[in-house]
Amino acid sequence: MAEQKIALVTGASAGFGREITCRLVRDGYKVIATARRKEKLEQLAQELFGNIYPVVMDMADTKEIERVIQTLPTEWQDIDVLVNNAGLALGIDPIPNISLPDWDQMIQTNVIGLIHLTQLIISGMLKRKKGHILSLGSIAGTYPYPGGNVYGATKAFVTQFMLNLKTDLLGTPIRVTNIEPGLCGGTEFSEVRLQDSQKAKEVYKGTNPLTAEDIAETISWIIGLPPHVNINRIEMMPVCQAPAGVAVAREIK
């Protein structure tokens, strides 16, 4: 019987991360599920009993990231797949009106935490000569829009970091993939960003956006490809969205 593979998914308590975790368990993985909210992780652990190892971890705290990885139980240390999912956007104000603490938090979480965790995981993958690193980027890293400022810049960093990581790993069997979704509904993303549930609903009004299930399905497909196949980056949008000005077609009723 083949040994059960291990994945680590950040931001696993809700949205993309929760759905990715559930999908990977269905695919036969054991999952180290990390997030800030202990109660959400405990609920997920009850649902996926025995198949996940829940860990409270804040991606904005590099010391905590290091502690978590260094203290994983022996049976959970050989990570085959890393999914850098945790991230956030805060605010849509133009640069003259921005909140510097919001910018700092986005950079700390979306960039610094991501690169620290990746560096900690990658040495083990190289020793075992196998592994796959995936990050959740965004079309915001490619297409600018009003109010995107630092959030878009963090996602542009992730795109370039992942491409450079793939280049650094040339000659090794480690796979590297950046996933860049567009308009996605059914998550907490817009509520966190806008701090207003009604405004968050308006973002998706009249649209048929991507879902967390679509992202999880895509990741399942990518990591299930033969080990000699690497998907460098994949850009995803719903049919109602286009890259020209990141325009969204809305139904008028």
PDB file of C-alpha atoms in Angstrom:
ATOM      1  CA  MET A   1       0.000   0.000   0.000  1.00  0.00           C
ATOM      2  CA  ALA A   2       1.367   3.421  -0.989  1.00  0.00           C
ATOM      3  CA  GLU A   3       2.277   5.773   1.844  1.00  0.00           C
ATOM      4  CA  GLN A   4      -0.318   8.488   2.434  1.00  0.00           C
ATOM      5  CA  LYS A   5       0.944  11.857   1.208  1.00  0.00           C
ATOM      6  CA  ILE A   6       0.952  14.963   3.396  1.00  0.00           C
ATOM      7  CA  ALA A   7      -0.118  18.473   2.385  1.00  0.00           C
ATOM      8  CA  LEU A   8       0.099  21.728   4.333  1.00  0.00           C
ATOM      9  CA  VAL A   9      -2.620  24.286   3.630  1.00  0.00           C
ATOM     10  CA  THR A  10      -2.489  27.780   5.121  1.00  0.00           C
ATOM     11  CA  GLY A  11      -5.643  29.779   5.785  1.00  0.00           C
ATOM     12  CA  ALA A  12      -7.530  26.488   6.079  1.00  0.00           C
ATOM     13  CA  SER A  13     -10.342  27.656   8.358  1.00  0.00           C
ATOM     14  CA  ALA A  14     -12.538  29.221   5.663  1.00  0.00           C
ATOM     15  CA  GLY A  15     -12.949  29.986   1.962  1.00  0.00           C
ATOM     16  CA  PHE A  16     -10.390  28.592  -0.455  1.00  0.00           C
ATOM     17  CA  GLY A  17      -8.303  27.003   2.275  1.00  0.00           C
ATOM     18  CA  ARG A  18     -11.165  25.076   3.822  1.00  0.00           C
ATOM     19  CA  GLU A  19     -12.359  23.776   0.480  1.00  0.00           C
ATOM     20  CA  ILE A  20      -8.817  22.870  -0.614  1.00  0.00           C
ATOM     21  CA  THR A  21      -8.289  20.980   2.634  1.00  0.00           C
ATOM     22  CA  CYS A  22     -11.523  19.016   2.231  1.00  0.00           C
ATOM     23  CA  ARG A  23     -10.731  18.222  -1.402  1.00  0.00           C
ATOM     24  CA  LEU A  24      -7.206  17.005  -0.633  1.00  0.00           C
ATOM     25  CA  VAL A  25      -8.538  14.735   2.102  1.00  0.00           C
ATOM     26  CA  ARG A  26     -11.003  13.290  -0.415  1.00  0.00           C
ATOM     27  CA  ASP A  27      -8.051  12.789  -2.758  1.00  0.00           C
ATOM     28  CA  GLY A  28      -6.317  10.692  -0.101  1.00  0.00           C
ATOM     29  CA  TYR A  29      -4.001  13.239   1.524  1.00  0.00           C
ATOM     30  CA  LYS A  30      -3.409  13.913   5.179  1.00  0.00           C
ATOM     31  CA  VAL A  31      -3.492  17.683   5.660  1.00  0.00           C
ATOM     32  CA  ILE A  32      -1.760  19.996   8.103  1.00  0.00           C
ATOM     33  CA  ALA A  33      -4.426  22.705   8.304  1.00  0.00           C
ATOM     34  CA  THR A  34      -3.211  26.072   9.604  1.00  0.00           C
ATOM     35  CA  ALA A  35      -5.161  29.241  10.363  1.00  0.00           C
ATOM     36  CA  ARG A  36      -5.566  31.902  13.033  1.00  0.00           C
ATOM     37  CA  ARG A  37      -9.033  30.886  14.261  1.00  0.00           C
ATOM     38  CA  LYS A  38      -8.797  27.926  16.618  1.00  0.00           C
ATOM     39  CA  GLU A  39     -12.539  27.271  16.823  1.00  0.00           C
ATOM     40  CA  LYS A  40     -12.875  27.040  13.033  1.00  0.00           C
ATOM     41  CA  LEU A  41      -9.958  24.606  12.849  1.00  0.00           C
ATOM     42  CA  GLU A  42     -11.452  22.466  15.603  1.00  0.00           C
ATOM     43  CA  GLN A  43     -14.727  22.280  13.693  1.00  0.00           C
ATOM     44  CA  LEU A  44     -12.873  21.245  10.546  1.00  0.00           C
ATOM     45  CA  ALA A  45     -10.926  18.620  12.490  1.00  0.00           C
ATOM     46  CA  GLN A  46     -14.188  17.100  13.710  1.00  0.00           C
ATOM     47  CA  GLU A  47     -15.492  16.887  10.153  1.00  0.00           C
ATOM     48  CA  LEU A  48     -12.294  15.340   8.800  1.00  0.00           C
ATOM     49  CA  PHE A  49     -11.446  13.276  11.871  1.00  0.00           C
ATOM     50  CA  GLY A  50      -8.024  11.653  11.718  1.00  0.00           C
ATOM     51  CA  ASN A  51      -7.122  13.118   8.343  1.00  0.00           C
ATOM     52  CA  ILE A  52      -5.971  16.578   9.379  1.00  0.00           C
ATOM     53  CA  TYR A  53      -3.583  18.035  11.904  1.00  0.00           C
ATOM     54  CA  PRO A  54      -5.006  21.447  12.903  1.00  0.00           C
ATOM     55  CA  VAL A  55      -2.471  24.113  13.896  1.00  0.00           C
ATOM     56  CA  VAL A  56      -3.116  27.698  14.960  1.00  0.00           C
ATOM     57  CA  MET A  57      -0.646  29.820  12.994  1.00  0.00           C
ATOM     58  CA  ASP A  58      -0.636  33.482  12.003  1.00  0.00           C
ATOM     59  CA  MET A  59       1.102  34.050   8.672  1.00  0.00           C
ATOM     60  CA  ALA A  60       1.985  37.574   9.774  1.00  0.00           C
ATOM     61  CA  ASP A  61       4.158  36.172  12.593  1.00  0.00           C
ATOM     62  CA  THR A  62       7.377  34.695  11.181  1.00  0.00           C
ATOM     63  CA  LYS A  63       8.564  33.430  14.564  1.00  0.00           C
ATOM     64  CA  GLU A  64       5.328  31.518  15.001  1.00  0.00           C
ATOM     65  CA  ILE A  65       5.669  30.034  11.513  1.00  0.00           C
ATOM     66  CA  GLU A  66       9.150  28.787  12.344  1.00  0.00           C
ATOM     67  CA  ARG A  67       8.016  27.360  15.690  1.00  0.00           C
ATOM     68  CA  VAL A  68       5.101  25.498  14.115  1.00  0.00           C
ATOM     69  CA  ILE A  69       7.204  23.893  11.391  1.00  0.00           C
ATOM     70  CA  GLN A  70      10.019  22.942  13.749  1.00  0.00           C
ATOM     71  CA  THR A  71       7.639  21.300  16.240  1.00  0.00           C
ATOM     72  CA  LEU A  72       5.490  19.242  13.874  1.00  0.00           C
ATOM     73  CA  PRO A  73       5.086  15.643  15.077  1.00  0.00           C
ATOM     74  CA  THR A  74       7.461  13.231  13.318  1.00  0.00           C
ATOM     75  CA  GLU A  75       4.653  11.579  11.377  1.00  0.00           C
ATOM     76  CA  TRP A  76       3.590  14.952   9.908  1.00  0.00           C
ATOM     77  CA  GLN A  77       7.003  16.334   8.932  1.00  0.00           C
ATOM     78  CA  ASP A  78       7.430  14.945   5.396  1.00  0.00           C
ATOM     79  CA  ILE A  79       5.324  17.464   3.522  1.00  0.00           C
ATOM     80  CA  ASP A  80       4.660  16.566  -0.112  1.00  0.00           C
ATOM     81  CA  VAL A  81       2.468  19.539  -1.058  1.00  0.00           C
ATOM     82  CA  LEU A  82       2.525  23.097   0.281  1.00  0.00           C
ATOM     83  CA  VAL A  83      -0.454  25.307  -0.544  1.00  0.00           C
ATOM     84  CA  ASN A  84       0.296  28.953   0.297  1.00  0.00           C
ATOM     85  CA  ASN A  85      -3.318  30.033   0.456  1.00  0.00           C
ATOM     86  CA  ALA A  86      -3.481  32.454   3.397  1.00  0.00           C
ATOM     87  CA  GLY A  87      -3.637  36.093   2.396  1.00  0.00           C
ATOM     88  CA  LEU A  88      -5.865  39.123   2.555  1.00  0.00           C
ATOM     89  CA  ALA A  89      -6.817  42.456   1.047  1.00  0.00           C
ATOM     90  CA  LEU A  90      -7.636  45.428   3.238  1.00  0.00           C
ATOM     91  CA  GLY A  91      -9.430  48.482   1.929  1.00  0.00           C
ATOM     92  CA  ILE A  92      -9.916  50.015  -1.504  1.00  0.00           C
ATOM     93  CA  ASP A  93      -8.902  53.585  -0.738  1.00  0.00           C
ATOM     94  CA  PRO A  94      -6.593  55.359  -3.192  1.00  0.00           C
ATOM     95  CA  ILE A  95      -3.013  55.922  -2.090  1.00  0.00           C
ATOM     96  CA  PRO A  96      -3.510  59.428  -0.591  1.00  0.00           C
ATOM     97  CA  ASN A  97      -6.135  58.033   1.816  1.00  0.00           C
ATOM     98  CA  ILE A  98      -4.623  54.690   2.713  1.00  0.00           C
ATOM     99  CA  SER A  99      -4.036  53.152   6.108  1.00  0.00           C
ATOM    100  CA  LEU A 100      -0.352  52.312   6.479  1.00  0.00           C
ATOM    101  CA  PRO A 101      -1.063  49.571   9.048  1.00  0.00           C
ATOM    102  CA  ASP A 102      -3.314  47.870   6.462  1.00  0.00           C
ATOM    103  CA  TRP A 103      -0.516  47.984   3.919  1.00  0.00           C
ATOM    104  CA  ASP A 104       1.930  46.597   6.461  1.00  0.00           C
ATOM    105  CA  GLN A 105      -0.405  43.721   7.330  1.00  0.00           C
ATOM    106  CA  MET A 106      -0.926  42.784   3.688  1.00  0.00           C
ATOM    107  CA  ILE A 107       2.811  42.789   3.002  1.00  0.00           C
ATOM    108  CA  GLN A 108       3.584  40.835   6.176  1.00  0.00           C
ATOM    109  CA  THR A 109       0.967  38.166   5.437  1.00  0.00           C
ATOM    110  CA  ASN A 110       0.894  37.946   1.643  1.00  0.00           C
ATOM    111  CA  VAL A 111       4.640  38.290   1.071  1.00  0.00           C
ATOM    112  CA  ILE A 112       6.868  37.886   4.107  1.00  0.00           C
ATOM    113  CA  GLY A 113       4.954  35.052   5.750  1.00  0.00           C
ATOM    114  CA  LEU A 114       4.656  33.226   2.438  1.00  0.00           C
ATOM    115  CA  ILE A 115       8.360  33.331   1.630  1.00  0.00           C
ATOM    116  CA  HIS A 116       9.392  32.351   5.159  1.00  0.00           C
ATOM    117  CA  LEU A 117       7.105  29.311   5.175  1.00  0.00           C
ATOM    118  CA  THR A 118       8.171  28.273   1.688  1.00  0.00           C
ATOM    119  CA  GLN A 119      11.844  28.435   2.613  1.00  0.00           C
ATOM    120  CA  LEU A 120      11.246  26.312   5.717  1.00  0.00           C
ATOM    121  CA  ILE A 121       9.378  23.616   3.792  1.00  0.00           C
ATOM    122  CA  ILE A 122      11.512  23.437   0.678  1.00  0.00           C
ATOM    123  CA  SER A 123      14.652  21.972   2.287  1.00  0.00           C
ATOM    124  CA  GLY A 124      12.776  18.815   3.267  1.00  0.00           C
ATOM    125  CA  MET A 125      11.349  18.453  -0.228  1.00  0.00           C
ATOM    126  CA  LEU A 126      14.828  18.696  -1.706  1.00  0.00           C
ATOM    127  CA  LYS A 127      16.162  16.036   0.669  1.00  0.00           C
ATOM    128  CA  ARG A 128      13.323  13.658  -0.238  1.00  0.00           C
ATOM    129  CA  LYS A 129      13.573  14.635  -3.930  1.00  0.00           C
ATOM    130  CA  LYS A 130       9.859  15.237  -4.301  1.00  0.00           C
ATOM    131  CA  GLY A 131       7.327  17.932  -3.601  1.00  0.00           C
ATOM    132  CA  HIS A 132       4.983  20.546  -5.030  1.00  0.00           C
ATOM    133  CA  ILE A 133       4.671  24.179  -3.920  1.00  0.00           C
ATOM    134  CA  LEU A 134       1.526  26.065  -4.901  1.00  0.00           C
ATOM    135  CA  SER A 135       0.626  29.661  -4.091  1.00  0.00           C
ATOM    136  CA  LEU A 136      -2.634  31.528  -4.453  1.00  0.00           C
ATOM    137  CA  GLY A 137      -1.824  34.647  -6.405  1.00  0.00           C
ATOM    138  CA  SER A 138      -4.460  36.782  -8.102  1.00  0.00           C
ATOM    139  CA  ILE A 139      -5.242  38.481 -11.375  1.00  0.00           C
ATOM    140  CA  ALA A 140      -4.696  41.630  -9.279  1.00  0.00           C
ATOM    141  CA  GLY A 141      -0.995  40.882  -9.638  1.00  0.00           C
ATOM    142  CA  THR A 142      -1.305  41.346 -13.398  1.00  0.00           C
ATOM    143  CA  TYR A 143      -4.159  43.796 -13.992  1.00  0.00           C
ATOM    144  CA  PRO A 144      -4.215  47.042 -11.966  1.00  0.00           C
ATOM    145  CA  TYR A 145      -7.484  48.551 -10.804  1.00  0.00           C
ATOM    146  CA  PRO A 146      -8.472  51.545  -8.614  1.00  0.00           C
ATOM    147  CA  GLY A 147      -7.812  50.761  -4.974  1.00  0.00           C
ATOM    148  CA  GLY A 148      -5.735  47.689  -5.773  1.00  0.00           C
ATOM    149  CA  ASN A 149      -2.441  49.419  -4.920  1.00  0.00           C
ATOM    150  CA  VAL A 150      -0.487  47.364  -2.337  1.00  0.00           C
ATOM    151  CA  TYR A 151      -2.734  44.289  -2.490  1.00  0.00           C
ATOM    152  CA  GLY A 152      -2.058  44.020  -6.223  1.00  0.00           C
ATOM    153  CA  ALA A 153       1.627  44.633  -5.613  1.00  0.00           C
ATOM    154  CA  THR A 154       1.799  41.771  -3.095  1.00  0.00           C
ATOM    155  CA  LYS A 155       0.208  39.427  -5.613  1.00  0.00           C
ATOM    156  CA  ALA A 156       2.586  40.593  -8.351  1.00  0.00           C
ATOM    157  CA  PHE A 157       5.395  39.714  -5.953  1.00  0.00           C
ATOM    158  CA  VAL A 158       3.940  36.230  -5.457  1.00  0.00           C
ATOM    159  CA  THR A 159       3.769  35.684  -9.221  1.00  0.00           C
ATOM    160  CA  GLN A 160       7.381  36.676  -9.769  1.00  0.00           C
ATOM    161  CA  PHE A 161       8.605  34.861  -6.653  1.00  0.00           C
ATOM    162  CA  MET A 162       7.046  31.624  -7.831  1.00  0.00           C
ATOM    163  CA  LEU A 163       8.536  31.964 -11.325  1.00  0.00           C
ATOM    164  CA  ASN A 164      11.956  32.643  -9.841  1.00  0.00           C
ATOM    165  CA  LEU A 165      11.536  29.761  -7.407  1.00  0.00           C
ATOM    166  CA  LYS A 166      10.851  27.445 -10.341  1.00  0.00           C
ATOM    167  CA  THR A 167      14.013  28.732 -12.001  1.00  0.00           C
ATOM    168  CA  ASP A 168      16.098  28.178  -8.853  1.00  0.00           C
ATOM    169  CA  LEU A 169      14.757  24.618  -8.622  1.00  0.00           C
ATOM    170  CA  LEU A 170      15.619  23.731 -12.215  1.00  0.00           C
ATOM    171  CA  GLY A 171      17.261  20.318 -12.212  1.00  0.00           C
ATOM    172  CA  THR A 172      15.262  19.121  -9.208  1.00  0.00           C
ATOM    173  CA  PRO A 173      11.937  17.218  -9.232  1.00  0.00           C
ATOM    174  CA  ILE A 174      10.170  19.924  -7.181  1.00  0.00           C
ATOM    175  CA  ARG A 175       7.132  21.397  -8.915  1.00  0.00           C
ATOM    176  CA  VAL A 176       6.057  25.039  -8.513  1.00  0.00           C
ATOM    177  CA  THR A 177       2.694  26.546  -9.455  1.00  0.00           C
ATOM    178  CA  ASN A 178       1.035  29.944  -9.059  1.00  0.00           C
ATOM    179  CA  ILE A 179      -2.756  30.055  -9.271  1.00  0.00           C
ATOM    180  CA  GLU A 180      -4.244  33.441 -10.182  1.00  0.00           C
ATOM    181  CA  PRO A 181      -8.031  33.646  -9.744  1.00  0.00           C
ATOM    182  CA  GLY A 182     -10.264  36.494 -10.724  1.00  0.00           C
ATOM    183  CA  LEU A 183     -13.703  37.270  -9.294  1.00  0.00           C
ATOM    184  CA  CYS A 184     -14.515  34.651  -6.639  1.00  0.00           C
ATOM    185  CA  GLY A 185     -17.641  34.526  -4.513  1.00  0.00           C
ATOM    186  CA  GLY A 186     -18.704  32.582  -1.457  1.00  0.00           C
ATOM    187  CA  THR A 187     -15.679  33.483   0.689  1.00  0.00           C
ATOM    188  CA  GLU A 188     -14.868  36.085   3.330  1.00  0.00           C
ATOM    189  CA  PHE A 189     -12.501  37.990   1.039  1.00  0.00           C
ATOM    190  CA  SER A 190     -14.677  41.022   0.292  1.00  0.00           C
ATOM    191  CA  GLU A 191     -16.110  41.216   3.814  1.00  0.00           C
ATOM    192  CA  VAL A 192     -12.595  41.348   5.243  1.00  0.00           C
ATOM    193  CA  ARG A 193     -11.547  43.900   2.657  1.00  0.00           C
ATOM    194  CA  LEU A 194     -14.532  46.224   2.919  1.00  0.00           C
ATOM    195  CA  GLN A 195     -15.555  45.619   6.544  1.00  0.00           C
ATOM    196  CA  ASP A 196     -19.168  45.905   5.385  1.00  0.00           C
ATOM    197  CA  SER A 197     -21.287  42.855   4.569  1.00  0.00           C
ATOM    198  CA  GLN A 198     -23.713  44.785   2.370  1.00  0.00           C
ATOM    199  CA  LYS A 199     -20.951  46.349   0.282  1.00  0.00           C
ATOM    200  CA  ALA A 200     -19.336  42.916   0.015  1.00  0.00           C
ATOM    201  CA  LYS A 201     -22.562  41.482  -1.431  1.00  0.00           C
ATOM    202  CA  GLU A 202     -22.675  44.264  -4.010  1.00  0.00           C
ATOM    203  CA  VAL A 203     -19.286  43.115  -5.397  1.00  0.00           C
ATOM    204  CA  TYR A 204     -20.941  39.946  -6.714  1.00  0.00           C
ATOM    205  CA  LYS A 205     -24.377  41.318  -7.593  1.00  0.00           C
ATOM    206  CA  GLY A 206     -25.553  40.110 -10.994  1.00  0.00           C
ATOM    207  CA  THR A 207     -22.508  37.875 -11.530  1.00  0.00           C
ATOM    208  CA  ASN A 208     -21.746  34.171 -11.601  1.00  0.00           C
ATOM    209  CA  PRO A 209     -18.265  34.205 -10.041  1.00  0.00           C
ATOM    210  CA  LEU A 210     -15.726  31.490  -9.470  1.00  0.00           C
ATOM    211  CA  THR A 211     -16.131  29.518  -6.247  1.00  0.00           C
ATOM    212  CA  ALA A 212     -13.810  28.004  -3.669  1.00  0.00           C
ATOM    213  CA  GLU A 213     -14.785  24.616  -5.082  1.00  0.00           C
ATOM    214  CA  ASP A 214     -13.476  25.702  -8.507  1.00  0.00           C
ATOM    215  CA  ILE A 215     -10.110  26.601  -6.966  1.00  0.00           C
ATOM    216  CA  ALA A 216      -9.912  23.329  -5.038  1.00  0.00           C
ATOM    217  CA  GLU A 217     -10.798  21.356  -8.171  1.00  0.00           C
ATOM    218  CA  THR A 218      -8.045  23.130 -10.094  1.00  0.00           C
ATOM    219  CA  ILE A 219      -5.447  22.386  -7.421  1.00  0.00           C
ATOM    220  CA  SER A 220      -6.530  18.748  -7.290  1.00  0.00           C
ATOM    221  CA  TRP A 221      -6.032  18.492 -11.052  1.00  0.00           C
ATOM    222  CA  ILE A 222      -2.645  20.224 -11.014  1.00  0.00           C
ATOM    223  CA  ILE A 223      -1.088  18.098  -8.277  1.00  0.00           C
ATOM    224  CA  GLY A 224      -2.586  14.951  -9.795  1.00  0.00           C
ATOM    225  CA  LEU A 225      -0.728  15.420 -13.076  1.00  0.00           C
ATOM    226  CA  PRO A 226       2.261  13.145 -13.817  1.00  0.00           C
ATOM    227  CA  PRO A 227       5.354  14.221 -11.828  1.00  0.00           C
ATOM    228  CA  HIS A 228       7.206  15.402 -14.952  1.00  0.00           C
ATOM    229  CA  VAL A 229       4.475  17.974 -15.711  1.00  0.00           C
ATOM    230  CA  ASN A 230       4.740  21.444 -14.149  1.00  0.00           C
ATOM    231  CA  ILE A 231       2.011  24.075 -14.477  1.00  0.00           C
ATOM    232  CA  ASN A 232       3.964  27.301 -13.975  1.00  0.00           C
ATOM    233  CA  ARG A 233       0.960  29.571 -13.570  1.00  0.00           C
ATOM    234  CA  ILE A 234      -2.730  29.375 -14.282  1.00  0.00           C
ATOM    235  CA  GLU A 235      -5.016  32.408 -14.634  1.00  0.00           C
ATOM    236  CA  MET A 236      -8.695  31.827 -13.925  1.00  0.00           C
ATOM    237  CA  MET A 237     -11.704  34.073 -14.432  1.00  0.00           C
ATOM    238  CA  PRO A 238     -15.450  33.470 -14.501  1.00  0.00           C
ATOM    239  CA  VAL A 239     -17.101  33.846 -17.888  1.00  0.00           C
ATOM    240  CA  CYS A 240     -18.611  37.147 -16.707  1.00  0.00           C
ATOM    241  CA  GLN A 241     -15.163  38.724 -16.305  1.00  0.00           C
ATOM    242  CA  ALA A 242     -12.574  39.867 -18.822  1.00  0.00           C
ATOM    243  CA  PRO A 243      -9.015  41.176 -18.481  1.00  0.00           C
ATOM    244  CA  ALA A 244      -9.734  44.417 -20.332  1.00  0.00           C
ATOM    245  CA  GLY A 245      -9.866  46.792 -17.397  1.00  0.00           C
ATOM    246  CA  VAL A 246     -10.824  43.774 -15.284  1.00  0.00           C
ATOM    247  CA  ALA A 247     -14.355  44.472 -16.513  1.00  0.00           C
ATOM    248  CA  VAL A 248     -17.329  42.617 -15.053  1.00  0.00           C
ATOM    249  CA  ALA A 249     -20.541  42.134 -17.045  1.00  0.00           C
ATOM    250  CA  ARG A 250     -23.582  42.487 -14.788  1.00  0.00           C
ATOM    251  CA  GLU A 251     -27.118  41.343 -15.466  1.00  0.00           C
ATOM    252  CA  ILE A 252     -29.679  44.137 -15.496  1.00  0.00           C
ATOM    253  CA  LYS A 253     -33.040  43.067 -14.140  1.00  0.00           C
TER     254      LYS A 253
END
